[in-house]
PDB file of C-alpha atoms in Angstrom:
ATOM      1  CA  UNK A1143       0.000   0.000   0.000  1.00  0.00           C
ATOM      2  CA  UNK A1144       0.901   3.702  -0.364  1.00  0.00           C
ATOM      3  CA  UNK A1145      -0.352   6.078   2.332  1.00  0.00           C
ATOM      4  CA  UNK A1146      -0.319   9.895   2.448  1.00  0.00           C
ATOM      5  CA  UNK A1147      -0.400  11.873   5.672  1.00  0.00           C
ATOM      6  CA  UNK A1148      -1.075  15.474   6.670  1.00  0.00           C
ATOM      7  CA  UNK A1149      -1.947  18.090   4.018  1.00  0.00           C
ATOM      8  CA  UNK A1150      -0.387  15.949   1.295  1.00  0.00           C
ATOM      9  CA  UNK A1151      -2.036  13.754  -1.288  1.00  0.00           C
ATOM     10  CA  UNK A1152      -0.738  11.704  -4.199  1.00  0.00           C
ATOM     11  CA  UNK A1153      -1.489   9.705  -7.288  1.00  0.00           C
ATOM     12  CA  UNK A1154       0.585   6.744  -8.418  1.00  0.00           C
ATOM     13  CA  UNK A1155       1.132   4.324 -11.279  1.00  0.00           C
ATOM     14  CA  UNK A1156       2.796   1.795  -8.986  1.00  0.00           C
ATOM     15  CA  UNK A1157       1.370  -1.751  -9.067  1.00  0.00           C
ATOM     16  CA  UNK A1158      -0.141  -2.867  -5.783  1.00  0.00           C
ATOM     17  CA  UNK A1159      -0.377  -6.443  -4.553  1.00  0.00           C
ATOM     18  CA  UNK A1160      -1.126  -8.905  -5.996  1.00  0.00           C
ATOM     19  CA  UNK A1161       0.628  -7.093  -8.883  1.00  0.00           C
ATOM     20  CA  UNK A1162       4.352  -6.405  -8.451  1.00  0.00           C
ATOM     21  CA  UNK A1163       7.284  -4.333  -9.635  1.00  0.00           C
ATOM     22  CA  UNK A1164       9.863  -6.466 -11.466  1.00  0.00           C
ATOM     23  CA  UNK A1165      13.623  -6.134 -10.754  1.00  0.00           C
ATOM     24  CA  UNK A1166      15.230  -2.926 -12.166  1.00  0.00           C
ATOM     25  CA  UNK A1167      11.776  -1.430 -12.841  1.00  0.00           C
ATOM     26  CA  UNK A1168      10.414   1.762 -11.281  1.00  0.00           C
ATOM     27  CA  UNK A1169       7.161   3.564 -10.778  1.00  0.00           C
ATOM     28  CA  UNK A1170       6.155   7.102  -9.786  1.00  0.00           C
ATOM     29  CA  UNK A1171       4.295   8.567  -6.842  1.00  0.00           C
ATOM     30  CA  UNK A1172       3.189  12.154  -7.620  1.00  0.00           C
ATOM     31  CA  UNK A1173       2.725  14.164  -4.452  1.00  0.00           C
ATOM     32  CA  UNK A1174       0.558  17.290  -4.103  1.00  0.00           C
ATOM     33  CA  UNK A1175       0.186  19.798  -1.284  1.00  0.00           C
ATOM     34  CA  UNK A1176      -3.108  21.314  -0.124  1.00  0.00           C
ATOM     35  CA  UNK A1177      -2.352  23.278   3.074  1.00  0.00           C
ATOM     36  CA  UNK A1178      -5.214  23.489   5.525  1.00  0.00           C
ATOM     37  CA  UNK A1179      -3.558  26.199   7.612  1.00  0.00           C
ATOM     38  CA  UNK A1180      -0.923  28.929   7.600  1.00  0.00           C
ATOM     39  CA  UNK A1181       2.784  28.405   8.264  1.00  0.00           C
ATOM     40  CA  UNK A1182       4.921  25.241   8.225  1.00  0.00           C
ATOM     41  CA  UNK A1183       3.009  22.054   7.436  1.00  0.00           C
ATOM     42  CA  UNK A1184       4.618  18.606   7.791  1.00  0.00           C
ATOM     43  CA  UNK A1185       3.588  15.243   6.383  1.00  0.00           C
ATOM     44  CA  UNK A1186       4.820  12.012   4.843  1.00  0.00           C
ATOM     45  CA  UNK A1187       4.270   9.385   2.187  1.00  0.00           C
ATOM     46  CA  UNK A1188       4.641   5.788   3.433  1.00  0.00           C
ATOM     47  CA  UNK A1189       5.201   2.803   1.097  1.00  0.00           C
ATOM     48  CA  UNK A1190       4.394  -0.610   2.579  1.00  0.00           C
ATOM     49  CA  UNK A1191       5.978  -3.551   0.719  1.00  0.00           C
ATOM     50  CA  UNK A1192       7.650  -6.938   1.080  1.00  0.00           C
ATOM     51  CA  UNK A1193      11.138  -5.355   0.912  1.00  0.00           C
ATOM     52  CA  UNK A1194      13.595  -5.963   3.739  1.00  0.00           C
ATOM     53  CA  UNK A1195      14.218  -2.559   5.380  1.00  0.00           C
ATOM     54  CA  UNK A1196      17.492  -1.413   6.904  1.00  0.00           C
ATOM     55  CA  UNK A1197      15.682   0.787   9.437  1.00  0.00           C
ATOM     56  CA  UNK A1198      12.179   1.675  10.503  1.00  0.00           C
ATOM     57  CA  UNK A1199      11.832   4.796   8.307  1.00  0.00           C
ATOM     58  CA  UNK A1200      13.360   3.555   5.063  1.00  0.00           C
ATOM     59  CA  UNK A1201       9.902   3.210   3.522  1.00  0.00           C
ATOM     60  CA  UNK A1202       8.802   6.735   4.527  1.00  0.00           C
ATOM     61  CA  UNK A1203       9.332  10.021   2.641  1.00  0.00           C
ATOM     62  CA  UNK A1204       9.099  13.085   4.860  1.00  0.00           C
ATOM     63  CA  UNK A1205       7.270  16.051   3.327  1.00  0.00           C
ATOM     64  CA  UNK A1206       7.328  19.725   4.249  1.00  0.00           C
ATOM     65  CA  UNK A1207       5.736  22.905   2.974  1.00  0.00           C
ATOM     66  CA  UNK A1208       4.292  26.204   4.149  1.00  0.00           C
ATOM     67  CA  UNK A1209       0.773  27.538   3.825  1.00  0.00           C
ATOM     68  CA  UNK A1210       0.179  31.230   3.162  1.00  0.00           C
ATOM     69  CA  UNK A1211      -2.830  33.405   2.496  1.00  0.00           C
ATOM     70  CA  UNK A1212      -4.101  33.981  -1.021  1.00  0.00           C
ATOM     71  CA  UNK A1213      -2.918  37.439  -2.166  1.00  0.00           C
ATOM     72  CA  UNK A1214      -5.864  39.832  -1.939  1.00  0.00           C
ATOM     73  CA  UNK A1215      -6.233  43.618  -2.134  1.00  0.00           C
ATOM     74  CA  UNK A1216      -6.851  45.623   1.008  1.00  0.00           C
ATOM     75  CA  UNK A1217      -8.141  49.187   0.901  1.00  0.00           C
ATOM     76  CA  UNK A1218      -7.252  52.005   3.272  1.00  0.00           C
ATOM     77  CA  UNK A1219      -9.105  55.350   2.975  1.00  0.00           C
ATOM     78  CA  UNK A1220      -7.720  58.706   4.078  1.00  0.00           C
ATOM     79  CA  UNK A1221     -11.129  59.494   5.605  1.00  0.00           C
ATOM     80  CA  UNK A1222     -14.621  58.041   5.854  1.00  0.00           C
ATOM     81  CA  UNK A1223     -16.374  61.427   5.629  1.00  0.00           C
ATOM     82  CA  UNK A1224     -15.962  64.778   3.879  1.00  0.00           C
ATOM     83  CA  UNK A1225     -17.526  67.925   5.386  1.00  0.00           C
ATOM     84  CA  UNK A1226     -17.788  71.012   3.209  1.00  0.00           C
ATOM     85  CA  UNK A1227     -19.336  73.519   5.642  1.00  0.00           C
ATOM     86  CA  UNK A1228     -21.341  76.426   4.230  1.00  0.00           C
ATOM     87  CA  UNK A1229     -21.413  77.103   0.496  1.00  0.00           C
ATOM     88  CA  UNK A1230     -23.395  79.743  -1.395  1.00  0.00           C
ATOM     89  CA  UNK A1231     -25.999  78.426  -3.815  1.00  0.00           C
ATOM     90  CA  UNK A1232     -24.701  78.669  -7.364  1.00  0.00           C
ATOM     91  CA  UNK A1233     -21.019  78.514  -6.375  1.00  0.00           C
ATOM     92  CA  UNK A1234     -18.571  75.610  -6.108  1.00  0.00           C
ATOM     93  CA  UNK A1235     -16.294  74.793  -3.191  1.00  0.00           C
ATOM     94  CA  UNK A1236     -12.630  73.910  -3.409  1.00  0.00           C
ATOM     95  CA  UNK A1237     -12.099  70.237  -4.158  1.00  0.00           C
ATOM     96  CA  UNK A1238     -11.319  67.896  -1.277  1.00  0.00           C
ATOM     97  CA  UNK A1239      -9.232  64.774  -1.859  1.00  0.00           C
ATOM     98  CA  UNK A1240     -10.260  61.257  -0.903  1.00  0.00           C
ATOM     99  CA  UNK A1241      -7.068  59.166  -1.008  1.00  0.00           C
ATOM    100  CA  UNK A1242      -7.181  55.403  -1.608  1.00  0.00           C
ATOM    101  CA  UNK A1243      -4.227  53.200  -0.574  1.00  0.00           C
ATOM    102  CA  UNK A1244      -3.904  49.530  -1.530  1.00  0.00           C
ATOM    103  CA  UNK A1245      -2.156  47.914   1.443  1.00  0.00           C
ATOM    104  CA  UNK A1246      -2.874  44.378   0.211  1.00  0.00           C
ATOM    105  CA  UNK A1247      -0.889  41.999  -1.989  1.00  0.00           C
ATOM    106  CA  UNK A1248      -3.064  41.983  -5.125  1.00  0.00           C
ATOM    107  CA  UNK A1249      -4.435  44.591  -7.498  1.00  0.00           C
ATOM    108  CA  UNK A1250      -7.477  46.528  -6.306  1.00  0.00           C
ATOM    109  CA  UNK A1251     -10.008  46.602  -9.161  1.00  0.00           C
ATOM    110  CA  UNK A1252     -12.285  49.659  -9.191  1.00  0.00           C
ATOM    111  CA  UNK A1253     -15.458  48.888 -11.122  1.00  0.00           C
ATOM    112  CA  UNK A1254     -17.323  52.156 -10.562  1.00  0.00           C
ATOM    113  CA  UNK A1255     -18.339  55.060  -8.319  1.00  0.00           C
ATOM    114  CA  UNK A1256     -21.618  56.849  -7.641  1.00  0.00           C
ATOM    115  CA  UNK A1257     -23.192  59.632  -5.581  1.00  0.00           C
ATOM    116  CA  UNK A1258     -26.397  58.936  -3.632  1.00  0.00           C
ATOM    117  CA  UNK A1259     -28.543  61.268  -1.546  1.00  0.00           C
ATOM    118  CA  UNK A1260     -28.951  65.037  -1.841  1.00  0.00           C
ATOM    119  CA  UNK A1261     -27.752  66.645  -5.068  1.00  0.00           C
ATOM    120  CA  UNK A1262     -24.873  69.111  -5.057  1.00  0.00           C
ATOM    121  CA  UNK A1263     -21.842  66.874  -4.508  1.00  0.00           C
ATOM    122  CA  UNK A1264     -19.764  66.344  -7.652  1.00  0.00           C
ATOM    123  CA  UNK A1265     -16.481  64.948  -8.938  1.00  0.00           C
ATOM    124  CA  UNK A1266     -14.184  67.911  -9.550  1.00  0.00           C
ATOM    125  CA  UNK A1267     -11.759  68.336 -12.435  1.00  0.00           C
ATOM    126  CA  UNK A1268      -9.679  70.755 -10.372  1.00  0.00           C
ATOM    127  CA  UNK A1269      -6.294  69.523  -9.190  1.00  0.00           C
ATOM    128  CA  UNK A1270      -5.616  69.001  -5.496  1.00  0.00           C
ATOM    129  CA  UNK A1271      -2.338  70.000  -3.811  1.00  0.00           C
ATOM    130  CA  UNK A1272      -0.864  67.641  -1.247  1.00  0.00           C
ATOM    131  CA  UNK A1273       1.434  68.330   1.688  1.00  0.00           C
ATOM    132  CA  UNK A1274       5.091  68.449   0.785  1.00  0.00           C
ATOM    133  CA  UNK A1275       4.309  68.653  -2.919  1.00  0.00           C
ATOM    134  CA  UNK A1276       3.645  64.907  -3.085  1.00  0.00           C
ATOM    135  CA  UNK A1277       2.340  63.697  -6.428  1.00  0.00           C
ATOM    136  CA  UNK A1278      -0.679  61.392  -6.303  1.00  0.00           C
ATOM    137  CA  UNK A1279      -2.474  60.361  -9.469  1.00  0.00           C
ATOM    138  CA  UNK A1280      -6.229  60.309  -9.884  1.00  0.00           C
ATOM    139  CA  UNK A1281      -7.894  56.926  -9.479  1.00  0.00           C
ATOM    140  CA  UNK A1282      -8.412  54.754 -12.528  1.00  0.00           C
ATOM    141  CA  UNK A1283      -9.750  51.232 -12.977  1.00  0.00           C
ATOM    142  CA  UNK A1284      -7.112  49.477 -10.831  1.00  0.00           C
ATOM    143  CA  UNK A1285      -4.635  50.193  -8.047  1.00  0.00           C
ATOM    144  CA  UNK A1286      -1.477  48.126  -7.606  1.00  0.00           C
ATOM    145  CA  UNK A1287      -0.247  46.914  -4.195  1.00  0.00           C
ATOM    146  CA  UNK A1288       1.410  49.714  -2.167  1.00  0.00           C
ATOM    147  CA  UNK A1289       0.067  52.334  -4.619  1.00  0.00           C
ATOM    148  CA  UNK A1290      -2.173  55.331  -3.903  1.00  0.00           C
ATOM    149  CA  UNK A1291      -4.677  57.366  -5.902  1.00  0.00           C
ATOM    150  CA  UNK A1292      -7.328  60.004  -5.156  1.00  0.00           C
ATOM    151  CA  UNK A1293     -10.778  61.295  -6.050  1.00  0.00           C
ATOM    152  CA  UNK A1294     -11.456  65.054  -6.022  1.00  0.00           C
ATOM    153  CA  UNK A1295     -14.921  65.883  -4.673  1.00  0.00           C
ATOM    154  CA  UNK A1296     -16.532  69.325  -4.499  1.00  0.00           C
ATOM    155  CA  UNK A1297     -19.793  70.847  -3.203  1.00  0.00           C
ATOM    156  CA  UNK A1298     -21.821  72.873  -5.740  1.00  0.00           C
ATOM    157  CA  UNK A1299     -25.380  73.266  -4.375  1.00  0.00           C
ATOM    158  CA  UNK A1300     -28.231  74.590  -6.491  1.00  0.00           C
ATOM    159  CA  UNK A1301     -30.799  74.866  -3.689  1.00  0.00           C
ATOM    160  CA  UNK A1302     -30.625  76.052  -0.085  1.00  0.00           C
ATOM    161  CA  UNK A1303     -30.541  73.840   2.978  1.00  0.00           C
ATOM    162  CA  UNK A1304     -28.565  71.117   4.720  1.00  0.00           C
ATOM    163  CA  UNK A1305     -27.252  68.516   2.266  1.00  0.00           C
ATOM    164  CA  UNK A1306     -26.216  64.924   3.000  1.00  0.00           C
ATOM    165  CA  UNK A1307     -25.060  62.285   0.545  1.00  0.00           C
ATOM    166  CA  UNK A1308     -22.719  59.327   0.104  1.00  0.00           C
ATOM    167  CA  UNK A1309     -19.925  58.504  -2.344  1.00  0.00           C
ATOM    168  CA  UNK A1310     -19.681  54.777  -3.063  1.00  0.00           C
ATOM    169  CA  UNK A1311     -16.643  53.024  -4.557  1.00  0.00           C
ATOM    170  CA  UNK A1312     -17.287  49.543  -5.979  1.00  0.00           C
ATOM    171  CA  UNK A1313     -14.225  47.233  -5.952  1.00  0.00           C
ATOM    172  CA  UNK A1314     -13.222  43.573  -5.874  1.00  0.00           C
ATOM    173  CA  UNK A1315     -12.903  43.619  -2.086  1.00  0.00           C
ATOM    174  CA  UNK A1316     -14.607  40.680  -0.408  1.00  0.00           C
ATOM    175  CA  UNK A1317     -16.169  43.103   2.068  1.00  0.00           C
ATOM    176  CA  UNK A1318     -18.026  44.858  -0.763  1.00  0.00           C
ATOM    177  CA  UNK A1319     -18.241  48.540  -1.677  1.00  0.00           C
ATOM    178  CA  UNK A1320     -16.687  51.374   0.334  1.00  0.00           C
ATOM    179  CA  UNK A1321     -19.013  54.245   1.347  1.00  0.00           C
ATOM    180  CA  UNK A1322     -17.897  57.799   2.262  1.00  0.00           C
ATOM    181  CA  UNK A1323     -20.320  60.210   3.960  1.00  0.00           C
ATOM    182  CA  UNK A1324     -20.658  63.731   2.467  1.00  0.00           C
ATOM    183  CA  UNK A1325     -22.231  66.764   4.143  1.00  0.00           C
ATOM    184  CA  UNK A1326     -22.575  70.514   3.627  1.00  0.00           C
ATOM    185  CA  UNK A1327     -24.925  73.459   4.060  1.00  0.00           C
ATOM    186  CA  UNK A1328     -26.134  75.512   1.104  1.00  0.00           C
ATOM    187  CA  UNK A1329     -26.786  79.185   1.895  1.00  0.00           C
ATOM    188  CA  UNK A1330     -28.654  81.727  -0.220  1.00  0.00           C
ATOM    189  CA  UNK A1331     -26.677  83.793  -2.693  1.00  0.00           C
ATOM    190  CA  UNK A1332     -26.324  87.530  -1.971  1.00  0.00           C
ATOM    191  CA  UNK A1333     -29.208  89.506  -3.443  1.00  0.00           C
ATOM    192  CA  UNK A1334     -30.113  93.194  -3.572  1.00  0.00           C
ATOM    193  CA  UNK A1335     -33.450  94.318  -2.173  1.00  0.00           C
ATOM    194  CA  UNK A1336     -35.089  97.628  -3.030  1.00  0.00           C
ATOM    195  CA  UNK A1337     -37.043  99.728  -0.560  1.00  0.00           C
ATOM    196  CA  UNK A1338     -38.762 102.969  -1.653  1.00  0.00           C
ATOM    197  CA  UNK A1339     -40.186 105.476   0.797  1.00  0.00           C
ATOM    198  CA  UNK A1340     -42.685 106.934   0.762  1.00  0.00           C
ATOM    199  CA  UNK A1341     -44.875 104.840  -1.496  1.00  0.00           C
ATOM    200  CA  UNK A1342     -46.941 107.881  -2.480  1.00  0.00           C
ATOM    201  CA  UNK A1343     -46.503 111.677  -2.583  1.00  0.00           C
ATOM    202  CA  UNK A1344     -49.337 114.192  -2.290  1.00  0.00           C
ATOM    203  CA  UNK A1345     -47.985 117.537  -3.496  1.00  0.00           C
ATOM    204  CA  UNK A1346     -51.232 119.258  -2.473  1.00  0.00           C
ATOM    205  CA  UNK A1347     -52.852 122.270  -4.126  1.00  0.00           C
ATOM    206  CA  UNK A1348     -50.578 124.175  -6.509  1.00  0.00           C
ATOM    207  CA  UNK A1349     -51.271 127.340  -8.514  1.00  0.00           C
ATOM    208  CA  UNK A1350     -51.196 126.527 -12.206  1.00  0.00           C
ATOM    209  CA  UNK A1351     -48.050 127.356 -14.116  1.00  0.00           C
ATOM    210  CA  UNK A1352     -46.058 127.634 -10.890  1.00  0.00           C
ATOM    211  CA  UNK A1353     -43.598 125.062  -9.577  1.00  0.00           C
ATOM    212  CA  UNK A1354     -44.161 123.383  -6.227  1.00  0.00           C
ATOM    213  CA  UNK A1355     -41.556 122.696  -3.574  1.00  0.00           C
ATOM    214  CA  UNK A1356     -39.447 119.599  -4.144  1.00  0.00           C
ATOM    215  CA  UNK A1357     -40.368 116.408  -2.297  1.00  0.00           C
ATOM    216  CA  UNK A1358     -37.928 113.538  -1.818  1.00  0.00           C
ATOM    217  CA  UNK A1359     -38.314 109.826  -2.508  1.00  0.00           C
ATOM    218  CA  UNK A1360     -35.636 107.659  -0.858  1.00  0.00           C
ATOM    219  CA  UNK A1361     -34.379 104.461  -2.492  1.00  0.00           C
ATOM    220  CA  UNK A1362     -32.650 102.031  -0.109  1.00  0.00           C
ATOM    221  CA  UNK A1363     -30.867  98.705  -0.659  1.00  0.00           C
ATOM    222  CA  UNK A1364     -31.789  96.435   2.226  1.00  0.00           C
ATOM    223  CA  UNK A1365     -30.156  93.362   0.641  1.00  0.00           C
ATOM    224  CA  UNK A1366     -26.612  91.985   0.800  1.00  0.00           C
ATOM    225  CA  UNK A1367     -25.527  92.594  -2.816  1.00  0.00           C
ATOM    226  CA  UNK A1368     -25.174  95.814  -4.849  1.00  0.00           C
ATOM    227  CA  UNK A1369     -28.434  97.238  -6.217  1.00  0.00           C
ATOM    228  CA  UNK A1370     -28.173  98.532  -9.791  1.00  0.00           C
ATOM    229  CA  UNK A1371     -30.790 101.147 -10.740  1.00  0.00           C
ATOM    230  CA  UNK A1372     -31.047 101.274 -14.519  1.00  0.00           C
ATOM    231  CA  UNK A1373     -33.557 104.091 -14.901  1.00  0.00           C
ATOM    232  CA  UNK A1374     -35.798 106.523 -13.018  1.00  0.00           C
ATOM    233  CA  UNK A1375     -38.656 108.168 -14.853  1.00  0.00           C
ATOM    234  CA  UNK A1376     -42.146 109.647 -14.407  1.00  0.00           C
ATOM    235  CA  UNK A1377     -45.175 107.960 -15.959  1.00  0.00           C
ATOM    236  CA  UNK A1378     -48.906 108.575 -15.927  1.00  0.00           C
ATOM    237  CA  UNK A1379     -51.617 110.536 -17.707  1.00  0.00           C
ATOM    238  CA  UNK A1380     -50.136 113.971 -17.141  1.00  0.00           C
ATOM    239  CA  UNK A1381     -46.423 113.314 -16.917  1.00  0.00           C
ATOM    240  CA  UNK A1382     -45.557 116.790 -18.149  1.00  0.00           C
ATOM    241  CA  UNK A1383     -46.728 118.253 -14.830  1.00  0.00           C
ATOM    242  CA  UNK A1384     -44.650 115.913 -12.644  1.00  0.00           C
ATOM    243  CA  UNK A1385     -40.922 115.695 -13.216  1.00  0.00           C
ATOM    244  CA  UNK A1386     -37.636 114.898 -11.517  1.00  0.00           C
ATOM    245  CA  UNK A1387     -36.392 118.075  -9.951  1.00  0.00           C
ATOM    246  CA  UNK A1388     -32.689 117.035 -10.234  1.00  0.00           C
ATOM    247  CA  UNK A1389     -30.561 114.296 -11.788  1.00  0.00           C
ATOM    248  CA  UNK A1390     -30.644 111.169  -9.607  1.00  0.00           C
ATOM    249  CA  UNK A1391     -26.970 110.382 -10.089  1.00  0.00           C
ATOM    250  CA  UNK A1392     -24.722 110.224  -8.261  1.00  0.00           C
ATOM    251  CA  UNK A1393     -26.776 108.661  -5.485  1.00  0.00           C
ATOM    252  CA  UNK A1394     -26.184 110.059  -2.024  1.00  0.00           C
ATOM    253  CA  UNK A1395     -26.058 107.437   0.763  1.00  0.00           C
ATOM    254  CA  UNK A1396     -28.422 108.411   3.546  1.00  0.00           C
ATOM    255  CA  UNK A1397     -27.560 106.714   6.812  1.00  0.00           C
ATOM    256  CA  UNK A1398     -25.564 104.027   5.031  1.00  0.00           C
TER     257      UNK A1398
END
C-alpha cells in the first residue's frame, strides 16, 4: 500500500499487490500539497511492501511545505467622511481629496463610483495640492499593491438647505463597496433688495403754471448685494406736470 499523511495527497502508477514491480523497474508517486492552515506544514508518504528494510523509516518520505494566504487587495481610505461647511448656492467649493491606498498583496479593481442622496456633490476636475508637494495620481480602474490614488470631490449646491449624501466606490474587495459620507450646508446667494419710501406723494394744491416745492423719494438697498438702478422716470396721464427736480446720479447714501 501507499499512504499519504497530513496536508499531502498523491497519485501513483505503482502496481499494488497482488501485482508487483519487477527487478530494475520503477514507478512514480506524484505528491501534491493542499495546506489546511498557515505556516509550516509537515507530512509524509509511506510505502508498505515486502522489501527488507534497513531501518524503521526507510519506507517513509518526509514532506514539508508552508501555507500562506491567497494574495488579496486591502483598501485604506484617508477618511470616511468629507464635510464642506457652508457654500453659497450657485457657487462651487474647493475640491477635497479622498485618497485610496492599496495595502494588500493583489491589485485593487475599481469597477465604478456613484453619488447617492442630496444633489450638489460632484467629482471635480480641479487639481488638489498635497502636503510636501507629493504627487498622487487620480484613481483609474485598478490600483497596484502599495500604490495610492485620489478622487477630487466638491460641493456645488443649487438649492438652499442642509445637504447629506454618500460617495460609493465599488471594488473587488470581499467586504463589498466602500461608502464615504458627504455633508454641507447651502446658503442663499447675496441679493439686492429695493425699498422705496414713501410709497406715495401728495404735493397738495398748486397754482397753475407755478412750480411746487421739491419732495424727496428715498431708495434704499436692504439686501446683501449691490443694487443697480437702470432708470428713473415719471409715468402717468399727465407726466408733463410731474418731473424729476434734479438728476438722480450720483446717489447720495443716507444713513448708510
